[in-house]
Amino acid sequence: MALPDRLQRVKQWARQIKRDVVALWFAVRDRRTPLSAKVVAGAVAAYALSPVDLIPDFIPILGYLDDLILVPLGILLAVRLVPPALMEEFRERATTLEGRLSSRSGLVAILSIWSVAAVVAAWLVWRFIAAGP
């Protein structure tokens, strides 16, 4: 298989992932979607659409692992939980949507996690310093 063919397949896969994230966002807001699917889809869509990652992209290798592994696995699980007919409807709606959505709730969740981690780290450092030699 030639490199341009592989590149085309990767681009197609990326477009499908992006479409499915938006479709899952629609699934979360639809009353016909089962609760379990809403919970998983909401978490995946909020994270995928958040402008902030749990592991920042500037961290070598690890920064992209969440985007390359966690998001696709979460999407796969959420898509399986949504009834197929509904998922097809949501995919059609997502295909017609232009532009990129963003998730404020995802941003708040990720910033909250980082804030808690910073407070815990500061507390541990203070405790270590206070203990002294």
mmCIF file of C-alpha atoms in Angstrom:
data_model
loop_
_atom_site.group_PDB
_atom_site.id
_atom_site.type_symbol
_atom_site.label_atom_id
_atom_site.label_comp_id
_atom_site.label_asym_id
_atom_site.label_seq_id
_atom_site.Cartn_x
_atom_site.Cartn_y
_atom_site.Cartn_z
ATOM 1 C CA MET A 1 0.000 0.000 0.000
ATOM 2 C CA ALA A 2 1.413 3.374 -1.001
ATOM 3 C CA LEU A 3 1.975 6.156 1.500
ATOM 4 C CA PRO A 4 -0.664 8.463 -0.054
ATOM 5 C CA ASP A 5 -3.276 5.678 0.352
ATOM 6 C CA ARG A 6 -2.396 5.272 4.034
ATOM 7 C CA LEU A 7 -2.475 9.000 4.566
ATOM 8 C CA GLN A 8 -5.924 9.152 2.945
ATOM 9 C CA ARG A 9 -7.153 6.364 5.258
ATOM 10 C CA VAL A 10 -5.816 8.158 8.331
ATOM 11 C CA LYS A 11 -7.488 11.411 7.256
ATOM 12 C CA GLN A 12 -10.796 9.574 6.711
ATOM 13 C CA TRP A 13 -10.503 7.935 10.135
ATOM 14 C CA ALA A 14 -9.830 11.339 11.748
ATOM 15 C CA ARG A 15 -12.911 12.824 10.040
ATOM 16 C CA GLN A 16 -15.034 9.932 11.314
ATOM 17 C CA ILE A 17 -13.720 10.407 14.855
ATOM 18 C CA LYS A 18 -14.527 14.122 14.740
ATOM 19 C CA ARG A 19 -17.999 13.402 13.352
ATOM 20 C CA ASP A 20 -18.680 10.774 16.019
ATOM 21 C CA VAL A 21 -17.645 13.140 18.829
ATOM 22 C CA VAL A 22 -20.208 15.679 17.633
ATOM 23 C CA ALA A 23 -22.788 12.905 17.122
ATOM 24 C CA LEU A 24 -22.209 11.751 20.706
ATOM 25 C CA TRP A 25 -22.746 15.308 21.901
ATOM 26 C CA PHE A 26 -26.160 15.162 20.223
ATOM 27 C CA ALA A 27 -26.783 11.752 21.832
ATOM 28 C CA VAL A 28 -26.186 13.189 25.295
ATOM 29 C CA ARG A 29 -28.836 15.840 24.731
ATOM 30 C CA ASP A 30 -31.458 13.495 23.249
ATOM 31 C CA ARG A 31 -34.064 11.990 25.591
ATOM 32 C CA ARG A 32 -34.176 8.758 23.550
ATOM 33 C CA THR A 33 -30.572 7.915 24.424
ATOM 34 C CA PRO A 34 -30.173 5.402 27.305
ATOM 35 C CA LEU A 35 -28.705 6.792 30.531
ATOM 36 C CA SER A 36 -25.564 4.631 30.386
ATOM 37 C CA ALA A 37 -24.849 5.877 26.872
ATOM 38 C CA LYS A 38 -25.444 9.480 27.975
ATOM 39 C CA VAL A 39 -22.943 9.203 30.812
ATOM 40 C CA VAL A 40 -20.175 7.669 28.666
ATOM 41 C CA ALA A 41 -20.931 9.845 25.624
ATOM 42 C CA GLY A 42 -21.073 12.999 27.731
ATOM 43 C CA ALA A 43 -17.716 12.300 29.341
ATOM 44 C CA VAL A 44 -16.065 11.444 26.010
ATOM 45 C CA ALA A 45 -17.573 14.376 24.099
ATOM 46 C CA ALA A 46 -16.780 16.886 26.864
ATOM 47 C CA TYR A 47 -13.194 15.680 27.043
ATOM 48 C CA ALA A 48 -12.696 15.478 23.284
ATOM 49 C CA LEU A 49 -14.187 18.923 22.689
ATOM 50 C CA SER A 50 -12.390 20.538 25.635
ATOM 51 C CA PRO A 51 -9.648 22.967 24.660
ATOM 52 C CA VAL A 52 -7.537 21.575 27.535
ATOM 53 C CA ASP A 53 -6.233 17.970 27.713
ATOM 54 C CA LEU A 54 -5.808 15.893 30.858
ATOM 55 C CA ILE A 55 -2.229 15.230 29.717
ATOM 56 C CA PRO A 56 -1.001 18.380 27.909
ATOM 57 C CA ASP A 57 0.256 17.812 24.359
ATOM 58 C CA PHE A 58 3.598 19.469 25.072
ATOM 59 C CA ILE A 59 4.623 16.496 27.254
ATOM 60 C CA PRO A 60 6.600 14.221 24.909
ATOM 61 C CA ILE A 61 4.788 11.041 23.842
ATOM 62 C CA LEU A 62 2.394 10.975 26.822
ATOM 63 C CA GLY A 63 0.747 14.208 25.688
ATOM 64 C CA TYR A 64 -0.654 12.554 22.587
ATOM 65 C CA LEU A 65 -1.508 9.159 24.096
ATOM 66 C CA ASP A 66 -4.813 10.397 25.482
ATOM 67 C CA ASP A 67 -5.792 11.745 22.072
ATOM 68 C CA LEU A 68 -4.661 8.620 20.223
ATOM 69 C CA ILE A 69 -5.895 5.946 22.645
ATOM 70 C CA LEU A 70 -8.328 7.208 25.279
ATOM 71 C CA VAL A 71 -10.584 9.286 23.052
ATOM 72 C CA PRO A 72 -11.041 6.643 20.304
ATOM 73 C CA LEU A 73 -11.679 3.894 22.895
ATOM 74 C CA GLY A 74 -14.185 6.090 24.695
ATOM 75 C CA ILE A 75 -15.904 6.918 21.418
ATOM 76 C CA LEU A 76 -16.051 3.231 20.485
ATOM 77 C CA LEU A 77 -17.657 2.339 23.826
ATOM 78 C CA ALA A 78 -20.140 5.210 23.690
ATOM 79 C CA VAL A 79 -21.145 4.438 20.080
ATOM 80 C CA ARG A 80 -21.866 0.827 21.070
ATOM 81 C CA LEU A 81 -24.125 1.999 23.903
ATOM 82 C CA VAL A 82 -26.245 4.246 21.656
ATOM 83 C CA PRO A 83 -28.940 2.369 19.684
ATOM 84 C CA PRO A 84 -27.770 2.038 16.032
ATOM 85 C CA ALA A 85 -30.743 3.886 14.502
ATOM 86 C CA LEU A 86 -30.215 6.846 16.836
ATOM 87 C CA MET A 87 -26.476 6.861 16.221
ATOM 88 C CA GLU A 88 -27.054 7.027 12.477
ATOM 89 C CA GLU A 89 -29.411 9.981 12.962
ATOM 90 C CA PHE A 90 -26.873 11.776 15.156
ATOM 91 C CA ARG A 91 -24.087 11.110 12.644
ATOM 92 C CA GLU A 92 -26.172 12.662 9.866
ATOM 93 C CA ARG A 93 -26.776 15.758 12.004
ATOM 94 C CA ALA A 94 -23.072 15.965 12.857
ATOM 95 C CA THR A 95 -22.109 15.725 9.181
ATOM 96 C CA THR A 96 -24.246 18.745 8.345
ATOM 97 C CA LEU A 97 -22.811 20.816 11.204
ATOM 98 C CA GLU A 98 -20.108 23.223 10.118
ATOM 99 C CA GLY A 99 -17.356 24.487 12.382
ATOM 100 C CA ARG A 100 -16.043 23.043 15.596
ATOM 101 C CA LEU A 101 -17.969 22.910 18.826
ATOM 102 C CA SER A 102 -16.239 23.499 22.135
ATOM 103 C CA SER A 103 -17.139 22.240 25.564
ATOM 104 C CA ARG A 104 -17.069 24.636 28.482
ATOM 105 C CA SER A 105 -17.951 21.838 30.890
ATOM 106 C CA GLY A 106 -14.994 19.832 29.610
ATOM 107 C CA LEU A 107 -12.738 22.835 30.104
ATOM 108 C CA VAL A 108 -14.004 23.310 33.681
ATOM 109 C CA ALA A 109 -13.564 19.601 34.490
ATOM 110 C CA ILE A 110 -9.982 19.427 33.208
ATOM 111 C CA LEU A 111 -9.002 22.723 34.864
ATOM 112 C CA SER A 112 -10.524 21.448 38.129
ATOM 113 C CA ILE A 113 -8.455 18.259 37.954
ATOM 114 C CA TRP A 114 -5.278 20.266 37.339
ATOM 115 C CA SER A 115 -6.149 22.675 40.169
ATOM 116 C CA VAL A 116 -6.687 19.853 42.659
ATOM 117 C CA ALA A 117 -3.417 18.233 41.534
ATOM 118 C CA ALA A 118 -1.575 21.544 42.024
ATOM 119 C CA VAL A 119 -3.036 22.008 45.533
ATOM 120 C CA VAL A 120 -2.119 18.442 46.526
ATOM 121 C CA ALA A 121 1.417 18.882 45.135
ATOM 122 C CA ALA A 122 1.834 22.185 47.003
ATOM 123 C CA TRP A 123 0.570 20.600 50.221
ATOM 124 C CA LEU A 124 3.001 17.677 49.853
ATOM 125 C CA VAL A 125 5.925 20.053 49.222
ATOM 126 C CA TRP A 126 4.942 22.212 52.202
ATOM 127 C CA ARG A 127 4.645 19.142 54.415
ATOM 128 C CA PHE A 128 8.054 17.892 53.262
ATOM 129 C CA ILE A 129 9.654 21.297 53.949
ATOM 130 C CA ALA A 130 7.870 21.655 57.303
ATOM 131 C CA ALA A 131 9.116 18.225 58.429
ATOM 132 C CA GLY A 132 12.678 19.451 58.044
ATOM 133 C CA PRO A 133 15.849 17.388 58.232
#
